[in-house]
XYZ file of C-alpha atoms in Angstrom:
612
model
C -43.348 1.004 19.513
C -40.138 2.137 17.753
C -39.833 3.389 13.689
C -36.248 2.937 12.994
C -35.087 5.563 10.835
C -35.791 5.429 6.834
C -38.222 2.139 7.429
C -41.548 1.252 8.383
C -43.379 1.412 11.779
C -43.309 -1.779 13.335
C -45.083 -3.411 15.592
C -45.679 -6.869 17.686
C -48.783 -7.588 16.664
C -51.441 -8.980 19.749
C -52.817 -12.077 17.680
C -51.004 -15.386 17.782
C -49.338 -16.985 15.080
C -50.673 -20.817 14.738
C -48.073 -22.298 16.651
C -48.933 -19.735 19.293
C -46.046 -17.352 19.262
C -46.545 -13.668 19.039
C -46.350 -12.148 15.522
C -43.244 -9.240 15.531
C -43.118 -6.796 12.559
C -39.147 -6.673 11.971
C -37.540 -4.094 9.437
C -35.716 -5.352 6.307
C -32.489 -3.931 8.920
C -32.683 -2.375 12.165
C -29.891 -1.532 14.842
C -29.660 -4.353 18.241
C -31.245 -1.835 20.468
C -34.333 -1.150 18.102
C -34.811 -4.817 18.044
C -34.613 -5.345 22.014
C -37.572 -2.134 21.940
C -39.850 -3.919 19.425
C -39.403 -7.609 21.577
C -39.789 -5.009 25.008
C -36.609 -6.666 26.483
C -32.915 -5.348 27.147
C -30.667 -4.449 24.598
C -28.032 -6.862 26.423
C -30.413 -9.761 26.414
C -30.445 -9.252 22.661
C -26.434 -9.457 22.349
C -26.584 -12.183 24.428
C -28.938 -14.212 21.875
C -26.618 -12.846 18.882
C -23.913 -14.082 21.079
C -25.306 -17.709 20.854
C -25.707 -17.805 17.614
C -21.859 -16.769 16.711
C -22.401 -12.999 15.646
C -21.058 -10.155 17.547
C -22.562 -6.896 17.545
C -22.690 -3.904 20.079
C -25.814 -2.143 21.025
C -25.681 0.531 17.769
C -24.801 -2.116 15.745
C -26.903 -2.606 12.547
C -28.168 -6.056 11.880
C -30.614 -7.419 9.029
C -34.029 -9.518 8.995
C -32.519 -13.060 8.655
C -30.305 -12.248 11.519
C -33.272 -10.397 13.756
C -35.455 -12.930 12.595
C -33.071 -15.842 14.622
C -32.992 -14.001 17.565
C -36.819 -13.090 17.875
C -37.409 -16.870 17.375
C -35.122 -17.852 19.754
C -37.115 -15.331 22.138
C -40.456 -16.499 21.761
C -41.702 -14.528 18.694
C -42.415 -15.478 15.238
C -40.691 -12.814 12.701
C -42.314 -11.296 9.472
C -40.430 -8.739 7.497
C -42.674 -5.302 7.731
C -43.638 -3.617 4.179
C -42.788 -0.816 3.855
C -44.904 2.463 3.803
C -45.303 5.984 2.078
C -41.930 8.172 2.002
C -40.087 4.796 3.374
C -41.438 2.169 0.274
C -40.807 5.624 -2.127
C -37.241 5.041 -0.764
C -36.746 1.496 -0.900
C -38.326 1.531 -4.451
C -34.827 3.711 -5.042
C -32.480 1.421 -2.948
C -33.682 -1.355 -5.016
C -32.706 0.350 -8.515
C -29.537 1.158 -6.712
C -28.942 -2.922 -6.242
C -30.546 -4.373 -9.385
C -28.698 -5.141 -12.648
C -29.237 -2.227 -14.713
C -30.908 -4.810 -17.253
C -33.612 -5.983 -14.785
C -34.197 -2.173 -14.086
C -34.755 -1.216 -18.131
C -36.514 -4.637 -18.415
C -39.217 -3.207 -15.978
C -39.494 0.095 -17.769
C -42.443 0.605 -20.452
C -41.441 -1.039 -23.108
C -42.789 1.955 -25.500
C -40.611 4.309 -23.850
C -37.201 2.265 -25.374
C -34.745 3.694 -27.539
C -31.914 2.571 -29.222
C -28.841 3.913 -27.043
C -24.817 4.131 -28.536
C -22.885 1.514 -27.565
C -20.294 2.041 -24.474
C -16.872 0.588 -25.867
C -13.791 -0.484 -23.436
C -10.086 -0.703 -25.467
C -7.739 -3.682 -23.634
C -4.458 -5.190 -24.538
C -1.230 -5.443 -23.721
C 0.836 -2.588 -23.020
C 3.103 -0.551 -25.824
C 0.110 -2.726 -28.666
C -1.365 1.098 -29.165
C -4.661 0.972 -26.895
C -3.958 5.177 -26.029
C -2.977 5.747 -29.287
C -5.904 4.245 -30.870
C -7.993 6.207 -28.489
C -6.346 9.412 -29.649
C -6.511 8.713 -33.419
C -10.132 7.691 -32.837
C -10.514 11.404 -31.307
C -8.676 13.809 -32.889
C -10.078 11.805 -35.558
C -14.220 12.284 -34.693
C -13.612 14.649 -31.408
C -11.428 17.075 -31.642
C -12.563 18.835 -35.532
C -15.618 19.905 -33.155
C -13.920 21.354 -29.905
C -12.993 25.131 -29.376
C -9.432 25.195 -29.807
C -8.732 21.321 -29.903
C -8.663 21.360 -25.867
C -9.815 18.902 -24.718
C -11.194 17.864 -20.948
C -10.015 14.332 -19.554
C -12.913 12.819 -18.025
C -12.100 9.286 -18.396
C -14.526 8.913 -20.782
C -15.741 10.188 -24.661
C -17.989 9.939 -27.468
C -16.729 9.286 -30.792
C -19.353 9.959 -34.052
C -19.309 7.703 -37.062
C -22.266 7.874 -39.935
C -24.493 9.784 -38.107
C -24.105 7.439 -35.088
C -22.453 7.470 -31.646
C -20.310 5.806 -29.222
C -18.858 6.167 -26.156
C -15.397 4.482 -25.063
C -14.238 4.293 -21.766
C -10.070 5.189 -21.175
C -9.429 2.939 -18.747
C -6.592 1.532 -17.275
C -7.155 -2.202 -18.483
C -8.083 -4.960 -17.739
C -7.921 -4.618 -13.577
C -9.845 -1.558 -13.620
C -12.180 -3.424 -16.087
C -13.139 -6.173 -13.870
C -12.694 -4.533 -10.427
C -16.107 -2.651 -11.436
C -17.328 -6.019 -12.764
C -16.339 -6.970 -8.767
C -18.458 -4.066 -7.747
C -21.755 -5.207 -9.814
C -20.672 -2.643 -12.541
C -21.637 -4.402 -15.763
C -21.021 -0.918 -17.879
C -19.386 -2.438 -20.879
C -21.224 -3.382 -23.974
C -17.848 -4.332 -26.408
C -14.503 -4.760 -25.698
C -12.254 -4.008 -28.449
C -8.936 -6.084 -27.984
C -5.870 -4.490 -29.673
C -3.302 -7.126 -30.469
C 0.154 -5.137 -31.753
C 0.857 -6.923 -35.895
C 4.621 -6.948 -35.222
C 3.886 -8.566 -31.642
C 1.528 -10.469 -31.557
C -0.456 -12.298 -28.644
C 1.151 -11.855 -25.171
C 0.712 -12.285 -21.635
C -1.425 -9.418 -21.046
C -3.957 -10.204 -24.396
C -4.380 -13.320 -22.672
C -5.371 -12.355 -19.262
C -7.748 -9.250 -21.027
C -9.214 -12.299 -23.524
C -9.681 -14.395 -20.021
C -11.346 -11.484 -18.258
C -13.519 -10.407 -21.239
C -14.771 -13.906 -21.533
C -16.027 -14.113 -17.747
C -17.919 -11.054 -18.346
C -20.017 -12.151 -21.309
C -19.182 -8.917 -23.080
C -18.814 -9.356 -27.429
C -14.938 -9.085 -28.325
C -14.035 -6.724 -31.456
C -10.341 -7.590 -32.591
C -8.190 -4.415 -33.790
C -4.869 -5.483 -34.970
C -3.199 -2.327 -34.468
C 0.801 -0.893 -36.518
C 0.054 -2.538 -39.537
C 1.798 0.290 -41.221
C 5.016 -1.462 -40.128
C 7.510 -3.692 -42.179
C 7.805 -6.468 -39.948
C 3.864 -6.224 -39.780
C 2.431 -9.833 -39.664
C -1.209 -10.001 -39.445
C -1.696 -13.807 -39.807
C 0.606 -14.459 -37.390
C -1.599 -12.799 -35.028
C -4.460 -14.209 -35.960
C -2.830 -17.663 -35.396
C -1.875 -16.802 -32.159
C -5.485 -15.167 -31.434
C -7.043 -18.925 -32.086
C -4.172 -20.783 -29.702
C -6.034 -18.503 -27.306
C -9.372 -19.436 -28.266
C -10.275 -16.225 -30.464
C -11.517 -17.148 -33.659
C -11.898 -14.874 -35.703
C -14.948 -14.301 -38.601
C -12.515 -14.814 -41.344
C -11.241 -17.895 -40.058
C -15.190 -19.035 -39.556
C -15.210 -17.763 -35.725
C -17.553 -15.619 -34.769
C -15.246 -12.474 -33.118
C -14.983 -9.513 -35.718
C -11.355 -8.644 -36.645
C -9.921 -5.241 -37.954
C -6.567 -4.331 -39.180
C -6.273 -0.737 -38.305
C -2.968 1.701 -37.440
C -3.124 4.065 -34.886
C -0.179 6.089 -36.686
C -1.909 6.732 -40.074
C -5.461 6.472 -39.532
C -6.130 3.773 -41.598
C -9.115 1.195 -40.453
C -10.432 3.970 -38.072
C -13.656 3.721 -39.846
C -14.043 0.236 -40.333
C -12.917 0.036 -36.814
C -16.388 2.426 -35.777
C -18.355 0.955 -38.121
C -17.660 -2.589 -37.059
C -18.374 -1.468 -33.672
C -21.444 -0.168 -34.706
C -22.992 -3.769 -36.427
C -22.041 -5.901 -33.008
C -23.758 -3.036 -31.013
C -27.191 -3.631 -33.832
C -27.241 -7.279 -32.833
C -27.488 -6.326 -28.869
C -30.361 -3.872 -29.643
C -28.913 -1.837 -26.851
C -31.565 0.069 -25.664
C -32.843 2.782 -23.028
C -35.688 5.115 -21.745
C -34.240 9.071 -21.664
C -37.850 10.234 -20.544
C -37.402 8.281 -16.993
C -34.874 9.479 -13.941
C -31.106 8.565 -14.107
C -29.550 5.803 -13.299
C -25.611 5.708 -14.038
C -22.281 4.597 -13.284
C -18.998 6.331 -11.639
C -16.364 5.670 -14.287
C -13.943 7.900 -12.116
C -13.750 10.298 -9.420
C -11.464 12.511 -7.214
C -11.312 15.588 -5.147
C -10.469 18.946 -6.586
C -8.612 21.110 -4.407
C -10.580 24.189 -6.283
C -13.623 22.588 -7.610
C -14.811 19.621 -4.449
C -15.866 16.176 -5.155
C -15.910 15.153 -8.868
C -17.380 12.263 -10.328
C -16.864 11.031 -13.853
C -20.295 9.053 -14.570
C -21.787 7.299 -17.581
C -25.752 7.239 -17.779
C -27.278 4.194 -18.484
C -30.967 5.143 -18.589
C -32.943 8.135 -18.312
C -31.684 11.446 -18.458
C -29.662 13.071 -15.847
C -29.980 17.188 -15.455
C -28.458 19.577 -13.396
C -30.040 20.431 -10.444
C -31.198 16.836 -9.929
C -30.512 15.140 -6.165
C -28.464 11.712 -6.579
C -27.595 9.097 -4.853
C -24.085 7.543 -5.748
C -23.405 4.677 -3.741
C -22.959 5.939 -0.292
C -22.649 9.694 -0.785
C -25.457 12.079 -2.205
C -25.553 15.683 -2.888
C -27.253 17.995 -5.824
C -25.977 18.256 -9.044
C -24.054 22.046 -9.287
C -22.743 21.350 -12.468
C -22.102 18.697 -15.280
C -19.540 19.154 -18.264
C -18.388 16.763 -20.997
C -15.700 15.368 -22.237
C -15.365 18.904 -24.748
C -15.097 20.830 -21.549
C -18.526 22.533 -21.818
C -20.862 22.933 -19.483
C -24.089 20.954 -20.299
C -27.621 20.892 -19.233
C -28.856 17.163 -19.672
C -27.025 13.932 -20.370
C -28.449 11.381 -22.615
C -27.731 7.465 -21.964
C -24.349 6.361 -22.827
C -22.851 10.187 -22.712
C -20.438 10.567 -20.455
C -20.278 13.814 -17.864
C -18.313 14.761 -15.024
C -20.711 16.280 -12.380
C -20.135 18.495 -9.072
C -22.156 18.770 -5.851
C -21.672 15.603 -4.270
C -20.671 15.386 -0.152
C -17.533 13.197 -0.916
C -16.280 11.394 -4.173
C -17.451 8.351 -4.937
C -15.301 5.037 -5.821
C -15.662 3.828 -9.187
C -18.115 1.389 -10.115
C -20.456 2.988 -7.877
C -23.899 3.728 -9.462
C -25.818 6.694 -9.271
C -29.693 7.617 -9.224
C -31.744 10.339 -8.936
C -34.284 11.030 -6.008
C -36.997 13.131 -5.026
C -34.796 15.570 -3.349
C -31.838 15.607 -0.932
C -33.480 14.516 1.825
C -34.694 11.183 0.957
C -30.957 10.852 -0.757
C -30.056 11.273 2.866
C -32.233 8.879 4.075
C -30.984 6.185 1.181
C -27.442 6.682 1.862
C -28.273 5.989 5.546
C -29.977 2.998 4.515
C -27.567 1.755 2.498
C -24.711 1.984 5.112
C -26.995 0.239 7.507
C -27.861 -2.794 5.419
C -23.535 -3.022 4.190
C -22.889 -2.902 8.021
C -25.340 -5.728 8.497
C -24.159 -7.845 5.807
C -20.598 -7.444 6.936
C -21.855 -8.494 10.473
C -22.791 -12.033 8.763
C -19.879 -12.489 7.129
C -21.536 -13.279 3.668
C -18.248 -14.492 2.189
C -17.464 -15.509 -1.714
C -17.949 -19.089 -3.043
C -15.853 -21.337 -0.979
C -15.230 -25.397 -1.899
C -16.817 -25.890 1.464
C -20.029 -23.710 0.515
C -19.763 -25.147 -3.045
C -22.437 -28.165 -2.416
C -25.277 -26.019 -0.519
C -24.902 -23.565 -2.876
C -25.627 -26.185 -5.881
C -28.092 -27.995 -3.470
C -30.000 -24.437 -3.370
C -29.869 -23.693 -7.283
C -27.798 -20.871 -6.720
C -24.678 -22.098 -8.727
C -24.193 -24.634 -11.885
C -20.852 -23.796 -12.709
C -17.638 -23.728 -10.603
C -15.447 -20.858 -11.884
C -11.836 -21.437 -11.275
C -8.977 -19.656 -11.732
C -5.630 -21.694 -11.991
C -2.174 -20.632 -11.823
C 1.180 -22.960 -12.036
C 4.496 -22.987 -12.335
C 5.183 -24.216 -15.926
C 3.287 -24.147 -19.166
C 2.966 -27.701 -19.222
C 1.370 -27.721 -15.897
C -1.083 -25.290 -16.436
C -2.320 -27.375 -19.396
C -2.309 -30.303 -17.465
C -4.283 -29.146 -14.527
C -6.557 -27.496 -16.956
C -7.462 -30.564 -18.924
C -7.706 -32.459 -15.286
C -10.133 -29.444 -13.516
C -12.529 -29.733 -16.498
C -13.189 -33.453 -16.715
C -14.470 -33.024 -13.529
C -18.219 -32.552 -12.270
C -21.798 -33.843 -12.188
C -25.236 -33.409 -13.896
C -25.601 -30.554 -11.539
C -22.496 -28.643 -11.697
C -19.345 -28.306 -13.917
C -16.154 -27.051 -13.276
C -14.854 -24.279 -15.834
C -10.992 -22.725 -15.584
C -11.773 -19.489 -16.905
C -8.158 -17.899 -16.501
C -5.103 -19.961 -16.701
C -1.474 -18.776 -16.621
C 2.205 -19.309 -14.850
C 3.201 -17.060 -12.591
C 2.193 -16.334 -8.475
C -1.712 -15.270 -7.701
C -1.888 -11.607 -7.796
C -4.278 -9.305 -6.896
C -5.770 -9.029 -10.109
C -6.339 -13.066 -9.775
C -8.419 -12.475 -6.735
C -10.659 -9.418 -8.169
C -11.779 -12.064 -11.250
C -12.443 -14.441 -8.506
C -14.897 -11.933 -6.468
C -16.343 -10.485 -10.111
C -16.800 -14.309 -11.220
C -17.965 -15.767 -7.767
C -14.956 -18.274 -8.415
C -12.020 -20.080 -6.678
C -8.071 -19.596 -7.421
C -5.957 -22.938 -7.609
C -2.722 -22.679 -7.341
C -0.058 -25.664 -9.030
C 2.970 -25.327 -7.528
C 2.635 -21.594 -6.932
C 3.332 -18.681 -4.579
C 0.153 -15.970 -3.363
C 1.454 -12.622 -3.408
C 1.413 -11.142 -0.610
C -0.914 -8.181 -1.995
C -3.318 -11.004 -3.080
C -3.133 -12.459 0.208
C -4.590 -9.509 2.063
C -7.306 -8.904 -1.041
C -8.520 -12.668 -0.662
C -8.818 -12.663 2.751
C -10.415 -9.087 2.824
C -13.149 -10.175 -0.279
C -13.281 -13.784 1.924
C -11.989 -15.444 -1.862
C -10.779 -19.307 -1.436
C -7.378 -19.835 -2.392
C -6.111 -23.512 -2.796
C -2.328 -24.053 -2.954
C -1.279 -28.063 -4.231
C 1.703 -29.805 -5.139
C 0.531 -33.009 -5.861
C -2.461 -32.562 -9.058
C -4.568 -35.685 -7.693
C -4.918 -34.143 -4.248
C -6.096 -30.907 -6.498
C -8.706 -33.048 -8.416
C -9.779 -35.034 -5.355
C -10.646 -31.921 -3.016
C -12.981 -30.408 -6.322
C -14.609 -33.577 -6.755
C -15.534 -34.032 -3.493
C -16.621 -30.770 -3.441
C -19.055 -30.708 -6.455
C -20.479 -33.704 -4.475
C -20.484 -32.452 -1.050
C -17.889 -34.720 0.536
C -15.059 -32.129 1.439
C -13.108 -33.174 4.528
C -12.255 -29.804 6.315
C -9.244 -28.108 4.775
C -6.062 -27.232 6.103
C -4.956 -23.482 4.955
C -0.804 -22.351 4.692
C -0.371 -19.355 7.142
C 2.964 -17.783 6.467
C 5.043 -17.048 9.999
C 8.361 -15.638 8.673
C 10.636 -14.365 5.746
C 14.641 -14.799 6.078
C 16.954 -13.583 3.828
C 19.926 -16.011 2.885
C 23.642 -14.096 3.377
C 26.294 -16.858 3.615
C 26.514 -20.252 2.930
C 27.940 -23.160 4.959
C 29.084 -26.382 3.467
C 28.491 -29.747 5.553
C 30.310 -32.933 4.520
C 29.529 -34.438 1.095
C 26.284 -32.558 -0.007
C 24.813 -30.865 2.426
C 24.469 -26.894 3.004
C 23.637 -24.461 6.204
C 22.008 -21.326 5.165
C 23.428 -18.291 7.358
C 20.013 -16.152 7.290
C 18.429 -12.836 8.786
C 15.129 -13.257 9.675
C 13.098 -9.833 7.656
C 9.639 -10.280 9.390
C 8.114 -12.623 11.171
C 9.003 -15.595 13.831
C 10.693 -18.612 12.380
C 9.572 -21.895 14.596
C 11.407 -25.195 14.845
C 8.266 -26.902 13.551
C 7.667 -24.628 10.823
C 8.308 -25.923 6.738
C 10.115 -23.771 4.643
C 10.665 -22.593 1.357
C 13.087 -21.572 -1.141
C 12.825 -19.086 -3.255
C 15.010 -18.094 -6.099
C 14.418 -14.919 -8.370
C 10.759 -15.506 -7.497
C 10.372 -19.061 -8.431
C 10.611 -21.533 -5.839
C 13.547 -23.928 -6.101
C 12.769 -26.196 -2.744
C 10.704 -26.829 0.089
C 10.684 -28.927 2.698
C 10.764 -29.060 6.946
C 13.460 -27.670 9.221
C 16.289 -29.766 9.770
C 18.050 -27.504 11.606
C 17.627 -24.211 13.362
C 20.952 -23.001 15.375
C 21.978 -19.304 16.877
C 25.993 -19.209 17.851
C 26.367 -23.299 17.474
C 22.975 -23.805 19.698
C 19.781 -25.489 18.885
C 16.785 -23.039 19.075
C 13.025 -23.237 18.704
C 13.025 -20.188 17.724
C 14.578 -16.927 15.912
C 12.680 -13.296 15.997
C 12.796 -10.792 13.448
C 16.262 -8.969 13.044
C 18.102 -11.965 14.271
C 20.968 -14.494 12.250
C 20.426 -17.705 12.585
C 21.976 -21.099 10.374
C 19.103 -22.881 8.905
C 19.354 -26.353 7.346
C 16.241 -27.875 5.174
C 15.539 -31.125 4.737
C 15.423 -31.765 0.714
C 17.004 -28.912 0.278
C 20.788 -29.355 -1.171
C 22.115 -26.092 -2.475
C 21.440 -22.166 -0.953
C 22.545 -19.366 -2.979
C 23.210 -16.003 -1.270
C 20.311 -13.562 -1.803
C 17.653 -16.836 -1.736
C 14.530 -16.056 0.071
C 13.453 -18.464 2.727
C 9.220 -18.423 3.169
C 8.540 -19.850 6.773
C 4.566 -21.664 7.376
C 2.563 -23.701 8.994
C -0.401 -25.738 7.758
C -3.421 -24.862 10.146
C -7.313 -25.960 10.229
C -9.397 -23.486 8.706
C-alpha cells in the first residue's frame, strides 16, 4: 500500500466490481512506479502497457488518472479516482482555485461578503498614437500630487483616483503581452481602452489590438488621443473605427468614444469617468475578507533584492507574511510595496503590489494564492508540476481540424475560431466572406483576426488564447511562429487554391477530413548570380544558408518577403553535373519550373509536403 506524495492513500480494494474485476483506488496523478506498487506488479510491466497504448514514460515519470486508469484496465483492474483526504483534499481545495476562472472562484464565495472592486484598465494601440503618454498624463495627473517627491516606483502596474473612485491600469507592452496571459488562462482585464492617434487614424496595429480585444470578450473604451493638433481629424477616425467594426455610441454603436490629448490634459477626466460608467454596468465585484487570489502582471530577479513579482489581487486581501503559491514557485511574503514606492501592509482587490520572498520569479500570467503555510505551498507546487508533467505526457494538443468533429460531437466547441492571413487585401476579404458562410446547426466558423502579411508569433498566441486555427492564403509562417505552433501543438493550414481552403473546413465541421498533408521546410538558398537560358528561361546561381536542398523538393521564391513564384525543381546542377542533392555552404545552379525571372538577393524556400 503506497500514499504518493501530496494525495490520498490508496488502496486495491478486496471486493469485486460487478463485472468481477478488482476495484483499484488510483490518485488524480501518480508516478509509473507508484502505479506498478498499488496493481503489486513491476514497474517495467507497467511501461510496457503504456508502451501499447502509444505513451512513453520512464519509471519516475508522472502520469494522470485517465492514463493510469487504461493501463489498470488493461491489467485486470477496474479504476476509480481516490478522494482525497484531510491535509491532501485541504490542498487540492487550493490547486483547484489555482485552475478555476477567477469568476467561478468569486461565484462560489458568499454572496454577502461581495463588494464592489475598481476596475483593472489595459491601454492598446498602435505605436507613436500616445498609449505611454496617456498613461503618464493620467498619473502625474491623479498619482504623482500624492507621492513623496514625485518618485515614482515602476511596477508595471498603478492606480489612478477619479471622484472618489479608483482604478487600476496595467502598462503593458500591447497587445502580445495582452493575450499571451489570455494564452495562460489570465483573464485580468476588465476594459481595454483603445487609443487611436486624430491625425492618424486607424492602422495596422489598432486593428490587430481591436481583433484581439474582441476574442477576449473584454468592453472597448475609444480614446482618440492629439486632438490638440491642426491636422487633428476626429471623424475621420471614427470612420475608419466603423470600417473596422467599432461603432461608436455617437454613431448609435455601443463602444464609448473620448477625444482626449495626452499633451494638454484635456479629456483626462471624461476619459476616468467614462471608464468608471462601463466598469458600473459589469458590477465588478470581490470579497477582501477571504484569502488572496491574484495575478503576476510582471516579474524578474533583483540582483540586490531576489525574486520579484509584480501581482494584481483579484479577491481577498493579500498581507505580508502570508505563504503563496504562484504558479509553480512558493515562498512567504517578506515584503510588498506599491506602485508609490512604499512599503504596505495589505493589498485590496484590484491594487497592484510588487512582493518579495518567493523561491524563483514567476512568469507572467501566473496566478497566485495564499495557503496555510509553506509547507502545504510546497506540497501544491509539487502537485502542480506532477499533474503539467502528466498532461504533457498525453500530448493534450490545441484544437486541430482533425479533432474539430469529436470535439463538437462532445459539446465541447460551437464555434470554430480562425485566424486568416493572405497575401492581398482583396484576398483576405474574400476568404473571409468564404470561411464564414460555412458551418452547420452545430458549429460555425468565425475569422476573428484577418490581415496580409506572414503568420507570426503573435498569430499563434491568439490561436492558443482562442482555442482556434490559423489559415494561411497565399502566405509564408515565420519561422518564429513555426517553432511557437508546433511547441503550443496550434494547426496551421497553408492554401493556394481558396476552394481547397473551404473544402478541408467543411469537411471538418462535419467530420469528413481526409488526413492532411503538412509543408516541412528542408532548405534556404540565397540567390547570387543569374544565368540566362535561351529565349526566357533563367538558372539561379545559389548558396545553400541552412538546410539540404533535394531533387524532389518544391521551391519557392521569395522577394523582399513576398513570394513572387513557386513551383518544383527543374534543375539542380554543381560544376555542369546533375545532383540530388546540395548541403549547406555549397553553390549550386537551380532552375524552377514556373519560375521565369531570379533577381540577385531572392530567397529560395526548399519543402516537401509530408503526411501528418
Amino acid at each position: 500500500m503506497v500514499t504518493p506524495k501530496g494525495e490520498t492513500q490508496a488502496a486495491t480494494q478486496e471486493q469485486q466490481a460487478g463485472n468481477g474485476a478488482r476495484v483499484l483506488e488510483i490518485p488524480h496523478v501518480l508516478t509509473v512506479k507508484e502505479l506498478g506498487e498499488l496493481m503489486g506488479v513491476s514497474p517495467v510491466e507497467v511501461i510496457k502497457e503504456l508502451m501499447k497504448n502509444g505513451v512513453m514514460a520512464s519509471i519516475n515519470q508522472s502520469i494522470d488518472f485517465d492514463t493510469a486508469a487504461i493501463v489498470a484496465t488493461d491489467m485486470g483492474f477496474e479504476a476509480v479516482e481516490a478522494k482525497p483526504q484531510g491535509e491532501a483534499a485541504a490542498v487540492a481545495e487550493v490547486a483547484h482555485e489555482l485552475e478555476a476562472p477567477l469568476r467561478v472562484v468569486i461565484e462560489e464565495d458568499d454572496p454577502s461578503k461581495l463588494v464592489s472592486r475598481p476596475p483593472v484598465v489595459t491601454i492598446m494601440g498602435h505605436v507613436d498614437h500616445g498609449k505611454t503618454s496617456l498613461l503618464d498624463a493620467i498619473r502625474k495627473t491623479n498619482v504623482t500630487a500624492q507621492e513623496a517627491g514625485g518618485i515614482t516606483q515602476h511596477i508595471g502596474a498603478y492606480q489612478a483616483e477619479t471622484h472618489g473612485h479608483h482604478v487600476t491600469f496595467l502598462d503593458t507592452p500591447g497587445h502580445e503581452a495582452f493575450t499571451a496571459m489570455r494564452a495562460r488562462g489570465a483573464q485580468v482585464t476588465d476594459i481595454v481602452v483603445l487609443v487611436v492617434a486624430a491625425d492618424d487614424g486607424v492602422m495596422p496595429q489598432t486593428k490587430e489590438a481591436i481583433d484581439h480585444v474582441r476574442a477576449a470578450g473584454v468592453p472597448l473604451v475609444v480614446a482618440i488621443n492629439k486632438i490638440d493638433l491642426p491636422q487633428a481629424n476626429p471623424d475621420r477616425v471614427k470612420q475608419e473605427l466603423s470600417e473596422a467594426g467599432v461603432i461608436i455610441e455617437e454613431w448609435g454603436g455601443d463602444t464609448p468614444c473620448v477625444q482626449v490629448s495626452a499633451k494638454t490634459g484635456q479629456g483626462l477626466d471624461d476619459l476616468l469617468e467614462t471608464i468608471l460608467v462601463v466598469a458600473e454596468v459589469q458590477e465588478l465585484k470581490a470579497n477582501p475578507e477571504r484569502t488572496a487570489i491574484g495575478t503576476v502582471v510582471e516579474a524578474e530577479l533583483s540582483s540586490t533584492r531576489g525574486p520579484l513579482a509584480t501581482v494584481l489581487v483579484q479577491t481577498g486581501t493579500l498581507r505580508a507574511g502570508d505563504a503563496v503559491v504562484v504558479g509553480e514557485t512558493y515562498g512567504r511574503i517578506k515584503a510588498m510595496i506599491n506602485e508609490r514606492g512604499q512599503r504596505v501592509r495589505e493589498a485590496a482587490p484590484s491594487s497592484p503590489v510588487e512582493i518579495l520572498g518567493l523561491q524563483v520569479p514567476p512568469a507572467a500570467g501566473d496566478r497566485l494564492a495564499v495557503v496555510k503555510d509553506e509547507k502545504t505551498a510546497r506540497e501544491i507546487v509539487t502537485q502542480h508540476i506532477r499533474e503539467r508533467e502528466a498532461l504533457a505526457l498525453r500530448e493534450r494538443g490545441g484544437l486541430t481540424l482533425e479533432t474539430l468533429f469529436g470535439e463538437i460531437s462532445a459539446g465541447k466547441v460551437k464555434e470554430l475560431n480562425v485566424i486568416l492571413k493572405a497575401d492581398v487585401q482583396g484576398s483576405v476579404e474574400a476568404v473571409r466572406q468564404a470561411i464564414e458562410r460555412l458551418g452547420t446547426n452545430e458549429v460555425k466558423a468565425r475569422v476573428i483576426h484577418a490581415q496580409t502579411g506572414t503568420v507570426t508569433e503573435s498569430d499563434v498566441m491568439l490561436a492558443v488564447a482562442s482555442r482556434g486555427v490559423i489559415i494561411g492564403f497565399n502566405a509564408r509562417v515565420e519561422p518564429g511562429a513555426k517553432r511557437l505552433a508546433e511547441q503550443e501543438r496550434v494547426d496551421i493550414r497553408l492554401y493556394n487554391i481558396i476552394y481547397q481552403l473551404t473544402e478541408d473546413i467543411e469537411k471538418a465541421l462535419r467530420g469528413m477530413l481526409a488526413p492532411v498533408y503538412k509543408e516541412v521546410v528542408t532548405a534556404h538558398a540565397e540567390v547570387r548570380q543569374v544565368f540566362k537560358v535561351g529565349r526566357r528561361g533563367q538558372i539561379a546561381g545559389c548558396y545553400v544558408r541552412d538546410g539540404s536542398v533535394t531533387r524532389t523538393d518544391s521551391a519557392r521564391l521569395l522577394r523582399d518577403g513576398q513570394i513572387a513564384g513557386e513551383g518544383k525543381i527543374d534543375s539542380l546542377r554543381r560544376f555542369q553535373e546533375d545532383v540530388r542533392e546540395v548541403q549547406t555552404g555549397y553553390e549550386c545552379g537551380i532552375k524552377i519550373e514556373g519560375v521565369e525571372e531570379f533577381q540577385e538577393g531572392d530567397v529560395l524556400e526548399f519543402f516537401r509536403m509530408e503526411q501528418a
